[in-house]
Amino acid sequence: MFNKRIKIKELLVQEPQNQVVTVMGWVRTFRNNQFIALNDGSANTNLQVVAELGKFDEELLKRLTTSAAIRATGVVVPSQGKGQIMELKADVIDILGDSDAEKYPLQPKKHSLEFLREKAHLRFRTNTFASIFRVRHTLAFAINKFFNEKGFTYLHTPIITASDAEGAGEMFKVTTLPLEGAPKNEDGSINFKEDFFGRATNLTVSGQLEAELGATALGEVYTFGPTFRAENSNTARHLAEFWMIEPEMAFYDLEDNANLAEEFIKYIIRYALENNREDLDFLANRQAEEEKQLPQDKRSEMGLIEKLEFVINNDFQRLTYTEAIDILTNSNHNKKKKFQYPITGWGMDLQSEHERYLVEKHFKKPVILMNYPASIKAFYMRLNEDGKTVAAMDILAPGMGEIVGGSQREERLDVLLQKMEAMHIPAEEMWWYLDIRRFGTVPHAGFGLGFERMVQFVTGMGNIRDVIAFPRTPKYADF
Ligand code: 4AD
Ligand code: MG
C-alpha cells in the first residue's frame, strides 16, 4: 500500500509531540538548503519539512525544486523558527516526481491572474486557486446538503435536448452530420431525420422545463448541472459553459420562491464561512491587497468576510420592477446622465449597471426584484392580474448584479398557450410540458442560481474565468 500518509491539514491541528508521520506533497519553496515548504492541497498552510544540514545527499537536495513531488517521513516537533508552530524533522525524503526548475512555468512569486489563466493546468498549485477550488467544493457540498435537509429530490436533467428552455435561441447544436454534404430536405434545409437523434438537438441552456415535470410529481426537486449558452458575451460574469442549480417546487408562489432563495443563499454562505475559514481569510487578504492598486472610490466598502457576514445577517431588500424604475429614474446618477444605457422608463430591460446601482449605491444590500414586464421575460413565467407583468424574480448581489433568475410558472393551460403563440414558442413540440397543465396542474415556482457567480461572490474574485477550472468563453476552449 502506497498511501500511508497523514494529510497536512490533519497534522496541523495536532500537538507536535514527536509523533512519527509520513507526508506527501509538492515543494512550494526550498530555503537555505534546509527548509522545505510542503503543500499537499489539503490546506492553504504549508508544512515546514526540515532537511537537517549534512543529513541528506547533495544530489537529493538539488532535486528539491519548486513543484517537485516528495514523500517525507520524520518526527513532528515544535518549530524553532517563526511563522509556524510545528515542523517535520525529516529522516527520509523520497522524490516521487522531479520538476525541472528551468522549465517549470510558475515561479515562487506573484503571477497575474491573466498569466495563470493561460497556465490553468498548473494554477491549482497556487494558494489562490487551491483556496478557490476548495471553497467551490464546499459550496457545492452545502447546496446538496441544504436541499437534502429540506427533502428535495436531486434530479439529473438531460444535457442534450431538443428544446430551448429559455426561448432565447442561444444554443450550441449537437450533431453527427458532416459539416459539408449534410443531407438536405427538398427546400434546402438540413434533414435532421438523418442525424444521430433523428431530430435537431442542442446542449441544454437550463434544466428547468424537465425539473417542472419532476416537481409536479415529486413535490420538490433540484438540478445541479452544466448548462451552455452560445451568447457572444465577453464579460467577467459570462461563461459559455456554466453550472446552474435549479430548484423547482410544487405548491409555491413567488413569495415562497423568494423566501427559499434567500434562505438558500444565506445557508451556503454560512456553511462556507464555518468550513472554509482559512481559505476565505486568505482570499479576503488577496482581495484587499489587489484593491490597494485601485482609487479609493473603486474599492469595496467592506472586506470580503465582512460582506459575507453582512449578507447572512440582513434581510434582502424586496421591491417590484416598477419601484426600481422609479428609483432609477429619480436618481441623481440618471439626472446627471451617468448611466451608459439611459433609463427610458417602464418596460425597458435593466442592464447590469442599473442593477448594480440599486444594490451598491441605493440599497447597499442584496435585492430581490419582482414582477417584471412580461415582454422582457421568458414565456413560462406566470402572468400577473394586471395583465402586463409576470411573477418573475431576479436576485442582485453587491459587486455582481444578477445571481439568481426565477419565477412562479404559468400553470394555466390557456394563458400559457396564448403566451407561447405570441412569443413563437412551438407548442406542438412542447406537448409534454403542456401535459403538466392538462393533468393535475398546480401553482409552482423555481429559480436558477448561477454557480460560478455564487463562487465569485463568496471568493471575491473579479473574473468568472477564475472560479471554474477550465473556462469556456468565446474563442477559448483550451485544456
Ligand atoms: O436567468 P437565467 O437565464 O434563468 C434560467 O435559466 C431559468 N431557467 C432559471 C430557473 O428559473 N430555473 O439564468 C439563471 C442564472 C442567472 O441568474 C446567472 O446567475 C446564471 O444563471 N447565468 C450565467 N452564469 C454564467 N454565465 C452565463 N452565460 C450565465 N447565464 C446565466
Ligand atoms: Mg436571468
Coordinates of C-alpha atoms and ligand atoms in Angstrom, one line a residue:
M1 CA 0.0 0.0 0.0
F2 CA 1.4 3.4 -1.0
N3 CA -0.9 5.8 0.7
K4 CA 0.2 5.6 4.3
R5 CA 0.3 9.3 4.9
I6 CA -1.3 12.0 7.0
K7 CA -2.7 15.0 5.3
I8 CA -1.1 18.2 6.2
K9 CA -4.5 19.7 7.3
E10 CA -5.0 16.9 9.8
L11 CA -1.4 17.2 11.1
L12 CA -1.6 20.9 11.6
V13 CA -4.3 20.6 14.2
Q14 CA -2.4 18.1 16.3
E15 CA 0.1 18.9 19.1
P16 CA 3.7 18.5 17.9
Q17 CA 4.9 15.7 20.3
N18 CA 7.5 13.7 18.5
Q19 CA 4.9 11.6 16.6
V20 CA 6.4 9.9 13.5
V21 CA 4.5 10.6 10.4
T22 CA 4.7 10.4 6.6
V23 CA 3.6 13.3 4.4
M24 CA 3.4 13.6 0.7
G25 CA 3.0 16.7 -1.4
W26 CA 4.6 19.3 -3.7
V27 CA 7.5 21.5 -2.8
R28 CA 6.5 25.1 -2.8
T29 CA 9.9 26.5 -1.8
F30 CA 13.2 25.2 -0.6
R31 CA 15.2 27.7 1.5
N32 CA 18.7 27.7 2.9
N33 CA 19.2 24.1 1.6
Q34 CA 17.3 23.1 4.6
F35 CA 13.6 24.2 4.8
I36 CA 11.0 22.8 2.5
A37 CA 7.6 24.4 2.4
L38 CA 5.4 21.5 1.5
N39 CA 1.8 21.6 0.3
D40 CA -0.5 18.7 -0.4
G41 CA -3.6 20.6 -1.3
S42 CA -5.5 19.7 1.9
A43 CA -4.9 23.2 3.4
N44 CA -3.7 26.6 2.4
T45 CA -0.9 26.4 5.0
N46 CA 2.3 24.7 4.1
L47 CA 4.1 22.2 6.4
Q48 CA 7.7 23.1 7.1
V49 CA 9.8 20.0 6.5
V50 CA 13.3 20.3 7.7
A51 CA 16.2 18.5 5.9
E52 CA 18.9 19.0 8.5
L53 CA 22.3 20.0 7.2
G54 CA 24.6 17.1 6.5
K55 CA 21.9 14.5 6.8
F56 CA 21.0 14.2 3.1
D57 CA 22.9 13.7 -0.2
E58 CA 23.7 16.9 -2.2
E59 CA 22.2 15.0 -5.1
L60 CA 18.9 14.7 -3.4
L61 CA 18.8 18.3 -2.1
K62 CA 19.4 19.6 -5.7
R63 CA 16.2 17.8 -6.7
L64 CA 14.0 19.7 -4.1
T65 CA 12.8 22.2 -6.6
T66 CA 9.6 24.1 -6.8
S67 CA 6.7 21.7 -7.6
A68 CA 8.8 18.5 -7.2
A69 CA 6.6 15.8 -5.6
I70 CA 8.1 14.3 -2.5
R71 CA 7.4 11.9 0.4
A72 CA 8.9 12.7 3.7
T73 CA 8.9 10.7 7.0
G74 CA 10.1 12.0 10.3
V75 CA 9.2 13.3 13.7
V76 CA 6.9 16.3 14.4
V77 CA 8.4 18.8 16.8
P78 CA 7.6 22.3 17.9
S79 CA 9.1 24.7 15.4
Q80 CA 12.2 26.8 16.3
G81 CA 11.5 29.3 13.6
K82 CA 8.9 31.9 13.3
G83 CA 5.7 31.5 11.2
Q84 CA 4.7 28.0 12.1
I85 CA 4.1 26.1 15.3
M86 CA 5.4 22.8 14.2
E87 CA 7.8 21.3 11.7
L88 CA 8.6 17.8 10.5
K89 CA 12.3 16.8 11.1
A90 CA 12.8 14.5 8.1
D91 CA 14.6 11.2 8.4
V92 CA 13.7 10.0 4.9
I93 CA 12.9 12.1 1.9
D94 CA 12.0 10.4 -1.4
I95 CA 11.5 12.2 -4.6
L96 CA 8.3 10.9 -6.2
G97 CA 8.4 13.2 -9.2
D98 CA 11.1 15.7 -10.3
S99 CA 10.3 19.2 -11.5
D100 CA 12.8 20.8 -13.8
A101 CA 13.2 24.3 -12.2
E102 CA 14.4 25.7 -15.5
K103 CA 11.2 24.6 -17.3
Y104 CA 8.6 24.9 -14.6
P105 CA 6.3 27.7 -15.8
L106 CA 5.4 29.1 -12.4
Q107 CA 7.9 30.8 -10.3
P108 CA 7.7 31.1 -6.5
K109 CA 6.5 34.7 -6.8
K110 CA 3.2 36.5 -7.5
H111 CA 1.8 35.9 -11.0
S112 CA -1.0 37.8 -12.5
L113 CA -4.4 36.1 -12.8
E114 CA -4.3 36.6 -16.6
F115 CA -1.0 34.8 -16.8
L116 CA -2.3 31.9 -14.6
R117 CA -5.4 31.5 -16.8
E118 CA -3.0 30.5 -19.6
K119 CA -1.4 28.0 -17.2
A120 CA -4.8 26.7 -16.0
H121 CA -3.4 23.2 -15.8
L122 CA -0.9 24.3 -13.1
R123 CA -2.8 27.1 -11.4
F124 CA -4.3 24.7 -8.8
R125 CA -0.8 24.7 -7.4
T126 CA -1.0 28.3 -6.3
N127 CA -2.5 29.3 -3.0
T128 CA -5.2 31.5 -4.6
F129 CA -6.5 28.8 -6.9
A130 CA -6.3 26.0 -4.4
S131 CA -8.4 28.1 -2.0
I132 CA -10.9 29.0 -4.7
F133 CA -11.4 25.4 -5.6
R134 CA -11.8 24.2 -2.0
V135 CA -14.4 26.9 -1.5
R136 CA -16.1 25.9 -4.7
H137 CA -16.2 22.4 -3.4
T138 CA -17.7 23.4 -0.1
L139 CA -20.4 25.5 -1.7
A140 CA -21.3 22.5 -4.0
F141 CA -21.5 20.3 -0.9
A142 CA -23.6 22.8 1.0
I143 CA -26.0 23.1 -1.8
N144 CA -26.7 19.4 -1.8
K145 CA -26.8 19.4 2.0
F146 CA -29.4 22.2 2.0
F147 CA -31.8 20.6 -0.4
N148 CA -31.3 17.2 1.1
E149 CA -32.2 18.5 4.6
K150 CA -35.3 20.1 3.1
G151 CA -36.4 16.8 1.5
F152 CA -35.8 17.8 -2.1
T153 CA -35.0 15.2 -4.7
Y154 CA -31.9 15.7 -6.8
L155 CA -32.9 15.3 -10.4
H156 CA -30.4 14.9 -13.2
T157 CA -31.9 16.5 -16.3
P158 CA -30.6 15.9 -19.8
I159 CA -27.6 17.8 -21.2
I160 CA -28.6 17.0 -24.8
T161 CA -32.1 18.3 -25.6
A162 CA -34.4 19.3 -28.4
S163 CA -36.0 22.2 -26.7
D164 CA -34.9 25.8 -25.9
A165 CA -35.9 26.2 -22.3
E166 CA -35.3 30.0 -22.2
G167 CA -36.7 30.6 -25.7
A168 CA -33.7 32.8 -26.4
G169 CA -32.1 30.8 -29.2
E170 CA -28.6 30.9 -27.7
M171 CA -27.8 27.2 -28.2
F172 CA -24.9 25.0 -29.3
K173 CA -26.0 22.5 -31.8
V174 CA -25.3 18.8 -31.2
T175 CA -25.0 16.7 -34.4
T176 CA -23.0 13.9 -36.0
L177 CA -23.9 15.1 -39.5
P178 CA -20.9 16.2 -41.6
L179 CA -20.4 19.9 -41.9
E180 CA -20.1 19.5 -45.7
G181 CA -22.6 17.5 -47.7
A182 CA -25.1 17.2 -44.9
P183 CA -28.4 15.6 -46.1
K184 CA -30.9 18.1 -47.2
N185 CA -34.7 18.4 -47.5
E186 CA -36.3 19.4 -50.7
D187 CA -36.4 23.0 -49.6
G188 CA -32.7 23.0 -49.0
S189 CA -32.8 22.9 -45.2
I190 CA -30.8 20.2 -43.4
N191 CA -32.6 16.9 -42.9
F192 CA -32.1 16.2 -39.2
K193 CA -34.1 13.0 -39.6
E194 CA -30.7 11.6 -40.8
D195 CA -29.0 12.9 -37.7
F196 CA -28.0 10.8 -34.7
F197 CA -31.2 11.5 -32.7
G198 CA -33.4 11.7 -35.8
R199 CA -34.1 15.4 -35.0
A200 CA -32.3 18.7 -34.3
T201 CA -30.7 18.8 -30.9
N202 CA -28.6 21.2 -28.8
L203 CA -26.9 21.5 -25.5
T204 CA -29.2 22.5 -22.7
V205 CA -29.5 26.1 -21.6
S206 CA -31.4 25.1 -18.5
G207 CA -32.9 22.1 -16.8
Q208 CA -36.0 23.9 -15.7
L209 CA -38.6 22.5 -18.0
E210 CA -37.7 18.9 -17.1
A211 CA -37.5 20.0 -13.4
E212 CA -41.1 21.2 -13.6
L213 CA -42.1 17.7 -14.8
G214 CA -40.3 16.3 -11.7
A215 CA -41.7 18.8 -9.2
T216 CA -45.3 18.2 -10.3
A217 CA -45.0 14.6 -9.0
L218 CA -42.1 14.5 -6.5
G219 CA -43.1 17.8 -5.0
E220 CA -39.7 19.5 -4.6
V221 CA -36.7 18.8 -6.8
Y222 CA -33.5 20.5 -7.8
T223 CA -31.0 20.1 -10.6
F224 CA -27.3 20.9 -10.3
G225 CA -25.5 20.5 -13.6
P226 CA -23.7 22.1 -16.5
T227 CA -25.6 24.4 -18.8
F228 CA -24.5 26.0 -22.1
R229 CA -25.1 29.4 -23.7
A230 CA -23.8 30.4 -27.1
E231 CA -24.1 34.1 -26.3
N232 CA -21.2 36.1 -27.5
S233 CA -20.7 37.8 -24.1
N234 CA -17.1 38.5 -23.3
T235 CA -17.6 39.8 -19.8
A236 CA -16.2 39.0 -16.4
R237 CA -19.6 37.4 -15.5
H238 CA -20.4 35.2 -18.5
L239 CA -19.3 31.7 -19.5
A240 CA -20.4 29.6 -22.4
E241 CA -20.4 26.6 -20.1
F242 CA -21.5 27.2 -16.5
W243 CA -23.1 25.2 -13.7
M244 CA -26.6 26.0 -12.5
I245 CA -28.7 25.0 -9.5
E246 CA -32.4 24.9 -10.3
P247 CA -34.8 24.1 -7.6
E248 CA -38.4 23.6 -8.7
M249 CA -41.3 23.4 -6.2
A250 CA -45.0 22.4 -6.5
F251 CA -47.4 24.5 -4.3
Y252 CA -45.1 27.5 -4.2
D253 CA -45.9 31.1 -5.2
L254 CA -43.5 33.9 -6.0
E255 CA -43.1 34.9 -2.3
D256 CA -42.5 31.3 -1.2
N257 CA -39.9 31.1 -4.0
A258 CA -38.1 34.3 -2.9
N259 CA -38.1 33.1 0.7
L260 CA -36.5 29.8 -0.3
A261 CA -33.9 31.5 -2.4
E262 CA -32.9 33.9 0.3
E263 CA -32.7 31.2 2.9
F264 CA -30.7 29.0 0.5
I265 CA -28.1 31.7 -0.3
K266 CA -27.6 32.6 3.3
Y267 CA -27.2 28.9 4.2
I268 CA -24.5 28.1 1.7
I269 CA -22.5 31.3 2.6
R270 CA -22.7 30.5 6.3
Y271 CA -21.6 26.9 5.6
A272 CA -18.5 28.2 3.7
L273 CA -17.7 30.7 6.5
E274 CA -17.8 27.9 9.0
N275 CA -16.0 25.3 7.0
N276 CA -13.5 27.2 4.8
R277 CA -12.4 30.0 7.1
E278 CA -8.7 29.6 6.4
D279 CA -9.3 29.8 2.6
L280 CA -11.7 32.7 2.9
D281 CA -9.3 34.7 5.2
F282 CA -6.6 34.1 2.6
L283 CA -8.9 35.3 -0.3
A284 CA -10.1 38.3 1.8
N285 CA -6.4 39.4 2.1
R286 CA -5.8 38.8 -1.5
Q287 CA -8.7 41.0 -2.4
A288 CA -7.7 43.7 0.0
E289 CA -4.1 43.7 -1.5
E290 CA -5.5 43.8 -5.0
E291 CA -7.8 46.7 -4.2
K292 CA -4.9 48.7 -2.9
Q293 CA -4.0 49.4 -6.5
L294 CA -7.4 50.9 -7.1
P295 CA -8.5 54.5 -6.5
Q296 CA -10.5 54.9 -3.2
D297 CA -13.9 55.1 -4.9
K298 CA -13.3 51.8 -6.8
R299 CA -12.5 49.8 -3.6
S300 CA -15.1 47.6 -1.9
E301 CA -16.8 49.3 1.0
M302 CA -16.5 46.1 3.1
G303 CA -13.8 43.4 3.3
L304 CA -14.8 40.0 2.0
I305 CA -15.6 38.4 5.3
E306 CA -17.5 41.5 6.5
K307 CA -19.5 41.5 3.3
L308 CA -20.4 37.8 3.6
E309 CA -21.4 38.3 7.3
F310 CA -23.5 41.3 6.3
V311 CA -25.3 39.2 3.7
I312 CA -26.2 36.4 6.0
N313 CA -27.3 38.7 8.9
N314 CA -29.6 41.1 7.0
D315 CA -32.8 40.8 5.1
F316 CA -32.6 41.1 1.3
Q317 CA -34.4 44.2 0.0
R318 CA -37.5 43.2 -1.9
L319 CA -39.1 45.5 -4.4
T320 CA -41.0 45.5 -7.7
Y321 CA -39.6 46.2 -11.1
T322 CA -41.9 49.3 -11.2
E323 CA -40.5 50.6 -8.0
A324 CA -37.0 50.0 -9.3
I325 CA -37.6 52.0 -12.4
D326 CA -38.9 54.9 -10.3
I327 CA -35.8 54.8 -8.1
L328 CA -33.5 54.7 -11.2
T329 CA -35.5 57.5 -13.0
N330 CA -35.3 59.8 -10.0
S331 CA -31.6 59.0 -9.1
N332 CA -29.0 61.8 -9.4
H333 CA -26.9 59.3 -11.4
N334 CA -29.6 59.3 -14.0
K335 CA -30.2 63.0 -13.9
K336 CA -26.5 63.6 -14.4
K337 CA -26.6 61.2 -17.3
K338 CA -24.1 58.9 -15.8
F339 CA -25.6 55.6 -17.0
Q340 CA -24.2 54.3 -20.2
Y341 CA -27.6 53.0 -21.0
P342 CA -30.2 55.7 -20.3
I343 CA -33.3 55.0 -18.2
T344 CA -36.0 55.0 -20.8
G345 CA -38.9 54.2 -18.5
W346 CA -41.2 51.3 -17.7
G347 CA -40.8 48.4 -20.0
M348 CA -37.0 48.7 -20.5
D349 CA -34.7 45.8 -19.7
L350 CA -32.3 46.5 -16.9
Q351 CA -28.6 46.5 -17.7
S352 CA -26.1 45.3 -15.2
E353 CA -25.0 48.9 -14.4
H354 CA -28.7 49.6 -13.3
E355 CA -28.8 46.5 -11.2
R356 CA -25.5 47.4 -9.5
Y357 CA -26.7 50.9 -8.9
L358 CA -29.7 49.6 -7.0
V359 CA -27.6 47.2 -5.0
E360 CA -24.4 49.0 -4.4
K361 CA -25.4 52.7 -4.3
H362 CA -29.1 52.8 -3.4
F363 CA -29.9 49.9 -1.0
K364 CA -26.3 48.7 -0.2
K365 CA -27.6 45.1 0.3
P366 CA -28.8 42.2 -1.9
V367 CA -32.0 43.0 -3.7
I368 CA -34.9 40.8 -4.9
L369 CA -36.5 42.5 -7.8
M370 CA -40.0 41.1 -8.7
N371 CA -42.8 41.4 -11.2
Y372 CA -41.1 42.4 -14.4
P373 CA -42.8 43.4 -17.6
A374 CA -44.0 40.2 -19.4
S375 CA -42.4 41.4 -22.6
I376 CA -38.8 41.1 -21.4
K377 CA -39.1 37.8 -19.6
A378 CA -39.4 34.1 -20.7
F379 CA -42.6 32.5 -21.9
Y380 CA -43.1 30.2 -18.9
M381 CA -43.5 33.0 -16.3
R382 CA -46.9 33.4 -14.7
L383 CA -48.9 36.4 -15.9
N384 CA -50.0 38.7 -13.0
E385 CA -53.5 40.0 -12.5
D386 CA -52.5 43.3 -14.2
G387 CA -52.1 41.5 -17.5
K388 CA -48.7 43.2 -18.2
T389 CA -46.3 41.9 -15.6
V390 CA -45.1 38.4 -14.8
A391 CA -44.3 36.8 -11.4
A392 CA -40.6 36.9 -12.1
M393 CA -37.8 37.5 -9.6
D394 CA -34.1 38.3 -10.0
I395 CA -31.7 38.4 -7.1
L396 CA -29.0 41.0 -7.4
A397 CA -25.8 40.8 -5.4
P398 CA -23.3 43.6 -4.5
G399 CA -20.4 43.7 -6.9
M400 CA -22.1 41.2 -9.2
G401 CA -25.5 42.1 -10.3
E402 CA -27.8 39.2 -11.2
I403 CA -27.0 35.9 -9.5
V404 CA -30.5 34.3 -9.5
G405 CA -33.3 34.3 -12.0
G406 CA -36.6 32.7 -11.3
S407 CA -40.4 32.9 -11.3
Q408 CA -43.7 31.4 -10.5
R409 CA -44.6 29.3 -13.5
E410 CA -47.7 29.8 -15.7
E411 CA -49.9 26.8 -14.6
R412 CA -53.0 27.8 -16.6
L413 CA -53.0 26.0 -19.9
D414 CA -55.0 28.6 -21.8
V415 CA -52.8 31.5 -20.7
L416 CA -49.6 29.6 -21.4
L417 CA -50.8 28.6 -24.9
Q418 CA -51.5 32.2 -25.6
K419 CA -48.1 33.4 -24.4
M420 CA -46.3 30.7 -26.4
E421 CA -48.1 31.6 -29.5
A422 CA -47.3 35.3 -29.0
M423 CA -43.7 34.5 -28.4
H424 CA -43.4 32.0 -31.2
I425 CA -42.6 29.0 -29.0
P426 CA -43.6 25.8 -30.8
A427 CA -46.4 24.4 -28.7
E428 CA -46.6 21.1 -30.7
E429 CA -43.1 20.2 -29.8
M430 CA -43.7 21.0 -26.2
W431 CA -46.7 18.7 -25.7
W432 CA -45.0 17.1 -22.7
Y433 CA -44.5 20.4 -21.0
L434 CA -48.2 21.3 -21.6
D435 CA -49.4 17.9 -20.4
I436 CA -48.4 19.0 -16.9
R437 CA -51.0 21.7 -17.2
R438 CA -53.6 19.3 -18.5
F439 CA -53.3 16.7 -15.8
G440 CA -53.5 18.0 -12.2
T441 CA -51.9 21.4 -12.8
V442 CA -50.8 23.3 -9.6
P443 CA -49.2 26.6 -8.7
H444 CA -45.4 26.0 -8.8
A445 CA -42.2 28.0 -8.9
G446 CA -38.5 27.8 -9.1
F447 CA -35.3 29.6 -9.7
G448 CA -31.8 29.2 -11.1
L449 CA -28.6 30.2 -9.3
G450 CA -25.6 30.6 -11.4
F451 CA -23.0 28.6 -9.5
E452 CA -19.9 30.4 -10.8
R453 CA -21.4 33.8 -10.0
M454 CA -22.0 32.5 -6.5
V455 CA -18.5 31.2 -6.2
Q456 CA -17.3 34.6 -7.4
F457 CA -19.4 36.4 -4.8
V458 CA -18.0 34.2 -2.0
T459 CA -14.4 34.2 -3.0
G460 CA -14.3 37.9 -4.1
M461 CA -12.8 37.0 -7.5
G462 CA -13.5 39.7 -10.1
N463 CA -13.5 37.4 -13.1
I464 CA -15.7 34.4 -13.6
R465 CA -12.9 32.6 -15.5
D466 CA -11.0 32.3 -12.2
V467 CA -13.7 30.3 -10.4
I468 CA -14.2 27.4 -12.8
A469 CA -11.3 25.1 -13.5
F470 CA -11.3 25.3 -17.3
P471 CA -13.4 28.2 -18.5
R472 CA -15.1 28.1 -21.9
T473 CA -15.7 31.5 -23.4
P474 CA -16.0 32.9 -26.9
K475 CA -12.8 31.9 -28.9
Y476 CA -11.5 30.0 -26.0
A477 CA -11.7 26.3 -25.1
D478 CA -8.1 25.3 -24.1
F479 CA -7.4 22.4 -21.8
Ligands
4AD1 O1 -31.7 34.0 -15.6 P1 -31.4 32.7 -16.2 O2 -31.2 32.7 -17.7 O3 -32.6 31.7 -15.8 C1 -32.9 30.5 -16.2 O4 -32.1 29.8 -16.9 C2 -34.1 29.8 -15.6 N1 -34.4 28.6 -16.4 C3 -33.8 29.5 -14.1 C4 -35.0 28.9 -13.4 O5 -35.9 29.6 -13.2 N2 -34.9 27.6 -13.1 O6 -30.1 32.0 -15.6 C5 -30.1 31.8 -14.2 C6 -28.8 32.2 -13.6 C7 -28.5 33.7 -13.8 O7 -29.1 34.5 -12.8 C8 -27.0 33.8 -13.6 O8 -26.6 33.7 -12.3 C9 -26.6 32.5 -14.3 O9 -27.7 31.6 -14.3 N3 -26.2 32.7 -15.7 C10 -24.9 32.6 -16.1 N4 -23.7 32.4 -15.4 C11 -22.6 32.4 -16.1 N5 -22.5 32.6 -17.4 C12 -23.6 32.8 -18.2 N6 -23.5 33.0 -19.5 C13 -24.9 32.8 -17.5 N7 -26.2 33.0 -17.9 C14 -26.9 32.9 -16.8
MG2 MG -31.9 36.0 -15.9

